[in-house]
Structures are given as structure tokens and as C-alpha cells.
Amino acid sequence: MSHSFCRLNSSVRSLRLGSSSVSGHARRFSQVALKQNPASDSSYSRQPPRERQRDEDSETTRSAPLGTRRVRSAFGKDRQVPRVTRTDYSAMREPSPEFAEHLNGLFPELQFPKELARRILTHSSHPAAIYGHNAALSFLGRRVLSTYLSLLLSSSPNLKPTDDVEEVVSSVLNTYDLGEHIGSGWGLGRAMRWTPAVSATTLQKVGAQPSVLKGAGLYKVQGEAVAAVMGGVYEQFGASVAHRLFHTRILPRLIADRPGIRLPAAFHQDVRVVSNRMGGSKGSLLKKQDEPELKSPFKKPTPAPMPGQAKAEKKREQEKTRQVESESSAEEKSGESIA
């Protein structure tokens, strides 16, 4: 028993010495390998395949010349990166005369300033809106339209106690209806700057269908532009001109013979009467009493004398001088007689 136990103890001791010598050899081998490759680092971690591919693609893209860079797609095929051209929107700061020409063509009597026309026909969705857009004028014009229609309905003898004026006004002056029936007639969609919600290729494929145009936002943008035109006219030319514009160019078109008229039929005759009283759709927006106010709102010019009026005034002055002279001579004679 003692002899076998001694042999087992000696074998275990040899295994311990052998393992320690193996670990020592492995440690020395790793140190030698690190000395031969000094650029290596003990904290090195292998990158995943996707990250290595991304690094290779970025190095390839940086080395390629401009205009020929290729990016590897997810399926291993190369695709050409489209070259993006930047638009210089600073050139849109100056107002273009095309906006004023379009509005002046619609209303020849009203000469719109270039800056005002640019604001009216620039929607807030366009990148050039940083230099001014029609949101404020549209807000003002919307209130002007509501006020004029409310005054017409309230003064109509056909108004019933059960009629809700505010509901009728909001229904008649729907933004989409203004854009479809007034803005399209004025051609605002061709003249104004805005960004549609649908791409240009989709519009070209589908065509000018009402549902597509409504989905692209054309009618809504045109309706806001109509309100902006009304706000610009009210601000620049006065309330009387805006009043005639509403009753002769806007409201009669909203009650034309078409399906889906929102204004009750009881008020249609009132609209026609007021429109005809103001000259109709071909009537003048400027009256004689409005012209001096447009030229100089703070100082009214003196009226020109009528023909023959100057001669009559001159005769009156001569008669007055003769009468004064005769009276003075009569007093002198009476004084001499008394003396």
C-alpha cells in the first residue's frame, strides 16, 4: 500500500510540473509574437462583417472622383448615386414682375406693387417663403370675406330666425370651393409658387383629375391665395374696392349653376341684385369718389373749376367793387352838401 501510494504521488507531481512548463512556454511564445508585430494591440477586437464592408465602401467612395461615386446596395449590386444640384433661393429675394403682371391682368384698374404681388402668390410651403408669404394676407382676407357675406345675409329680407348666419358663411366660404371655382378661374395655380403634396411624375402620369388635384393640395392652396388677394386689395386699395370685388367677382361665381351650391337658394336673388347694382362682373372696381383716396389717402385734391365758373366769379367781383365805389362816392357827396 505504501509503495503504490508513493508512485501515485510522484505521477501527480510530474503532471503539475508539466502543466506549468506548458503554460510558461505558451506565455513566452505570445510575448515573442508581440515583439515581432509591434503594431498589434492586446485590446484588438474583430469587427463584424457588416462594419468591415461599410468601412471598405466609405474608403472606396472617398477615393472615387466626384460624379462617379458608387454605393454598394444591400443586395451586393452597385448603384449610381444621383448628383444633387442645390438651388440658390437667394435669387428669389427680389420680387419678380411676373406676379404683378398676372394680378394686373386680372384687375387692370388695380396696379399691384411687385412686393405685394409676390407675397400674395407665394405659399408658405415653397422654399422662397423665407422672404415672405401670403399667410397674413390670407388671414386678413378671410375675415374680410366673412364680414361682407355676413352683412349681406343679415340685411336680407329672406333671412329666417332659424338660419344660422355663421354656419352659412363658413360653408359658403369653404377654402376648397374658393380654390376650385374662383382660384382656377383666375389661373392662380399657374402663377403662384407652392410645393404640391404629390410628386411631379405622379401628376404627369395621372393627369389633371379633380380627385388628384384635391389630394395634391392645389384647391386648398388656390383658396388661400384667393383670400390673400382679397386681403391685399383691402390693405392696398381700401374697403370700398374690396367690397365691389367681393360682390362682383367672387360671390356671383359661388352661386353659379353647378352642383353642390352651399348658399341657400333664398339668398341668390339678393346676390344678383347687389352685383348688378355695382356694375356686374364687367363693372369698374374704382369709382370717381375712390380715385382721390387711392392717389393720396391723407390729402384730397381741390376740385377743378367748372367751365364758365371763373368768368362768373370775375363778374361778381367787378359788381361788388362798383357797388362799393358808388356807395363811397354817395357818402362823399352827402358830406359836401352838409358842409
XYZ file of C-alpha atoms in Angstrom:
339
model
C 0.000 0.000 0.000
C 2.718 2.470 0.873
C 4.668 1.668 -2.265
C 1.687 2.230 -4.629
C 0.741 5.444 -2.850
C 4.258 6.819 -3.352
C 4.121 6.059 -7.083
C 0.749 7.865 -7.429
C 2.113 10.893 -5.607
C 5.149 11.070 -7.886
C 2.959 10.894 -11.044
C 0.695 13.756 -9.838
C 3.769 15.887 -9.085
C 5.085 15.280 -12.647
C 1.720 16.352 -14.151
C 1.817 19.617 -12.194
C 5.313 20.367 -13.365
C 4.385 19.567 -16.965
C 1.348 21.867 -16.985
C 3.337 24.714 -15.511
C 6.029 24.242 -18.125
C 3.408 24.210 -20.935
C 1.830 27.449 -19.726
C 5.243 29.031 -19.414
C 6.086 28.046 -22.999
C 2.779 29.490 -24.273
C 3.381 32.778 -22.425
C 6.853 33.090 -23.900
C 5.549 32.382 -27.407
C 2.913 35.134 -27.163
C 5.492 37.632 -25.948
C 7.771 36.797 -28.852
C 4.864 37.234 -31.320
C 4.025 40.654 -29.874
C 7.660 41.720 -30.199
C 7.747 40.682 -33.854
C 4.463 42.653 -34.613
C 4.692 45.887 -32.589
C 1.676 47.467 -34.396
C -0.712 44.971 -32.842
C -2.649 45.771 -29.718
C -3.778 43.447 -26.990
C -7.202 45.228 -26.932
C -7.912 44.366 -30.587
C -11.469 43.157 -31.259
C -12.554 41.717 -34.542
C -15.179 43.785 -36.398
C -18.381 42.223 -37.650
C -18.624 41.626 -41.422
C -21.151 44.482 -41.949
C -18.932 47.073 -40.294
C -15.894 45.937 -42.305
C -17.930 46.191 -45.516
C -19.126 49.671 -44.504
C -15.553 50.818 -43.911
C -14.465 49.429 -47.267
C -17.346 51.180 -49.052
C -16.553 54.507 -47.383
C -12.877 54.244 -48.380
C -13.861 53.415 -51.962
C -16.335 56.313 -52.086
C -13.801 58.802 -50.762
C -11.211 57.735 -53.294
C -13.593 57.967 -56.291
C -13.838 61.299 -58.154
C -16.930 63.484 -57.885
C -19.819 62.448 -60.103
C -18.726 58.771 -60.296
C -19.194 57.605 -56.722
C -20.894 54.286 -56.317
C -22.503 52.915 -53.180
C -22.964 49.206 -52.593
C -26.597 48.324 -52.105
C -27.987 45.794 -49.656
C -28.044 43.036 -52.312
C -24.436 43.418 -53.362
C -25.105 45.482 -56.529
C -23.617 48.879 -57.113
C -25.956 51.778 -57.811
C -25.089 55.223 -59.067
C -25.691 57.992 -56.530
C -27.691 60.817 -58.154
C -25.908 64.110 -58.219
C -27.929 66.662 -56.247
C -27.908 70.228 -57.530
C -28.547 72.906 -54.957
C -30.918 75.737 -55.812
C -29.897 79.241 -54.903
C -33.037 80.611 -53.259
C -31.377 83.929 -52.509
C -32.146 84.919 -56.111
C -35.859 84.770 -55.189
C -35.471 87.599 -52.707
C -36.098 90.197 -55.404
C -39.786 90.319 -56.461
C -40.389 89.099 -59.991
C -42.565 91.285 -62.251
C -44.491 88.192 -63.388
C -46.593 88.152 -60.204
C -47.690 91.763 -60.595
C -48.360 91.247 -64.313
C -50.674 88.316 -63.573
C -52.710 90.211 -60.968
C -52.808 93.363 -63.074
C -54.117 91.264 -65.947
C -56.966 90.035 -63.742
C -57.792 93.509 -62.452
C -56.449 96.096 -64.935
C -57.696 99.039 -62.878
C -55.657 97.990 -59.841
C -51.894 98.264 -60.211
C -50.382 95.900 -57.643
C -46.891 96.682 -56.306
C -44.308 93.997 -57.064
C -43.624 93.168 -53.424
C -47.322 92.832 -52.594
C -47.938 90.626 -55.641
C -45.007 88.396 -54.688
C -46.386 87.917 -51.182
C -49.886 87.163 -52.472
C -48.698 84.470 -54.889
C -46.122 82.779 -52.615
C -47.405 79.955 -50.406
C -45.739 79.056 -47.132
C -44.879 75.570 -48.473
C -42.422 76.969 -51.012
C -38.736 77.364 -50.015
C -38.818 81.018 -51.097
C -41.383 81.675 -48.337
C -38.497 82.646 -46.039
C -38.585 86.013 -47.803
C -42.348 86.464 -47.321
C -45.547 84.512 -47.998
C -49.310 85.049 -48.086
C -50.339 83.636 -44.689
C -51.001 87.020 -43.074
C -52.844 88.397 -46.106
C -54.905 85.215 -46.328
C -55.894 85.572 -42.674
C -56.961 89.180 -43.255
C -58.798 88.359 -46.482
C -60.670 85.528 -44.842
C -62.064 87.927 -42.239
C -62.988 90.472 -44.919
C -64.869 87.841 -46.931
C -66.739 86.640 -43.850
C -67.675 90.199 -42.856
C -69.096 91.155 -46.259
C -71.109 87.953 -46.582
C -72.432 88.277 -43.026
C -73.582 91.844 -43.745
C -75.385 90.696 -46.889
C -77.162 87.828 -45.141
C -78.092 89.907 -42.099
C -79.644 92.682 -44.208
C -81.571 90.290 -46.474
C -85.371 90.169 -46.026
C -85.228 86.426 -46.753
C -83.309 85.694 -43.558
C -85.289 83.498 -41.181
C -84.924 83.393 -37.402
C -83.880 79.762 -37.655
C -80.994 80.472 -40.060
C -77.509 80.257 -38.607
C -75.520 83.021 -40.312
C -72.124 81.827 -39.076
C -72.710 78.306 -40.326
C -73.839 79.551 -43.740
C -70.810 81.842 -44.011
C -68.313 79.114 -43.112
C -69.992 76.711 -45.546
C -70.092 79.145 -48.491
C -66.547 80.393 -47.999
C -65.035 76.918 -47.915
C -61.352 77.090 -48.844
C -61.576 74.228 -51.336
C -64.589 75.821 -53.082
C -62.800 79.152 -53.323
C -59.781 77.449 -54.841
C -61.743 75.278 -57.270
C -64.254 77.831 -58.593
C -62.501 81.188 -58.059
C -58.783 80.353 -57.990
C -58.943 78.115 -61.050
C -60.834 80.790 -62.968
C -58.183 83.336 -62.054
C -55.359 80.951 -63.034
C -53.624 81.253 -59.662
C -52.232 77.715 -59.806
C -50.109 78.587 -62.844
C -48.789 81.829 -61.407
C -48.165 81.111 -57.720
C -45.246 79.354 -56.049
C -46.067 76.350 -53.886
C -44.939 72.780 -53.195
C -47.504 70.063 -54.044
C -48.007 67.066 -51.788
C -47.665 64.718 -54.805
C -44.569 64.361 -56.955
C -44.471 65.869 -60.431
C -44.132 62.448 -62.077
C -47.331 61.262 -60.415
C -49.207 64.322 -61.613
C -47.964 63.771 -65.152
C -48.997 60.118 -65.155
C -52.439 60.564 -63.627
C -53.354 63.879 -65.257
C -55.495 66.769 -64.101
C -58.198 64.763 -62.351
C -60.169 66.649 -59.668
C -59.521 64.000 -57.023
C -55.780 64.036 -57.714
C -55.589 67.834 -57.719
C -57.506 67.965 -54.458
C -55.190 65.376 -52.931
C -52.138 67.312 -54.104
C -53.418 70.396 -52.288
C -53.993 72.598 -55.349
C -57.525 73.684 -54.461
C -56.596 74.458 -50.861
C -53.556 76.484 -51.909
C -55.607 78.370 -54.514
C -58.326 79.071 -51.949
C -55.780 80.586 -49.588
C -54.432 82.653 -52.477
C -57.949 83.975 -53.227
C -58.257 85.089 -49.616
C -54.773 86.631 -49.876
C -55.871 88.599 -52.966
C -58.826 89.946 -51.023
C -56.587 90.832 -48.079
C -54.071 92.558 -50.362
C -56.798 94.580 -52.099
C -58.286 95.594 -48.751
C -54.897 96.650 -47.419
C -53.631 98.423 -50.540
C -56.729 99.879 -52.230
C -59.276 100.246 -49.444
C -62.503 98.702 -48.172
C -64.793 100.043 -50.927
C -62.730 98.409 -53.688
C -62.593 95.125 -51.765
C -66.360 95.346 -51.258
C -67.016 95.664 -55.011
C -64.516 92.904 -55.761
C -66.351 90.539 -53.437
C -69.859 91.276 -54.764
C -68.961 91.369 -58.477
C -66.102 88.873 -58.955
C -66.316 86.333 -56.121
C -69.791 85.787 -54.683
C -71.686 85.518 -58.029
C -69.351 82.702 -59.103
C -70.100 80.760 -55.939
C -73.828 80.634 -56.779
C -73.415 79.763 -60.473
C -75.422 76.869 -61.867
C -73.407 73.925 -60.608
C -74.000 71.002 -58.249
C -73.190 71.384 -54.582
C -74.089 75.048 -54.089
C -73.657 75.834 -50.399
C -75.529 79.156 -50.298
C -79.297 78.681 -49.756
C -81.414 79.495 -52.809
C -83.343 82.152 -50.881
C -80.309 84.479 -50.975
C -79.391 84.022 -54.653
C -81.609 86.879 -55.790
C -80.056 89.195 -53.215
C -76.598 88.350 -54.545
C -77.634 89.128 -58.132
C -79.299 92.409 -57.169
C -76.239 93.691 -55.326
C -73.911 92.561 -58.112
C -75.953 94.333 -60.803
C -76.176 97.462 -58.681
C -72.357 97.577 -58.527
C -71.912 97.059 -62.270
C -71.716 93.282 -62.560
C -68.678 91.195 -63.433
C -67.546 93.728 -66.063
C -68.162 96.756 -63.850
C -65.455 99.115 -62.672
C -63.858 98.439 -59.318
C -62.861 102.081 -58.946
C -65.475 104.798 -58.688
C -64.804 108.516 -59.101
C -65.026 109.116 -55.380
C -62.425 106.390 -54.787
C -59.740 107.699 -57.146
C -58.572 110.654 -54.969
C -58.374 108.343 -51.954
C -56.166 105.904 -53.860
C -53.858 108.642 -55.137
C -53.487 110.399 -51.801
C -55.283 108.903 -48.791
C -54.204 111.767 -46.490
C -54.850 114.817 -48.674
C -57.785 115.232 -51.032
C -57.091 117.296 -54.138
C -59.047 120.501 -54.695
C -61.778 120.089 -57.327
C -61.117 121.693 -60.695
C -63.356 124.723 -61.546
C -66.230 124.164 -63.924
C -66.100 125.798 -67.377
C -67.516 129.347 -67.229
C -67.345 129.430 -63.454
C -64.242 131.619 -63.436
C -65.905 134.255 -65.644
C -68.987 134.385 -63.424
C -66.872 134.860 -60.330
C -64.932 137.645 -62.041
C -68.175 139.457 -62.935
C -69.382 139.160 -59.355
C -66.169 140.685 -58.065
C -66.452 143.550 -60.545
C -70.037 144.227 -59.494
C -69.026 144.251 -55.830
C -66.228 146.757 -56.474
C -68.587 149.003 -58.461
C -71.150 148.895 -55.665
C -68.532 149.772 -53.084
C -67.264 152.650 -55.211
C -70.789 154.030 -55.749
C -71.526 153.885 -52.044
C -68.294 155.702 -51.181
C -68.990 158.433 -53.763
C -72.515 158.900 -52.441
C -71.166 159.365 -48.906
C -68.677 161.965 -50.105
C -71.399 163.946 -51.880
C -73.646 163.866 -48.796
C -70.773 165.148 -46.658
C -70.107 168.029 -49.041
C -73.764 169.053 -49.078
C -73.895 169.155 -45.281
C -70.772 171.290 -45.156
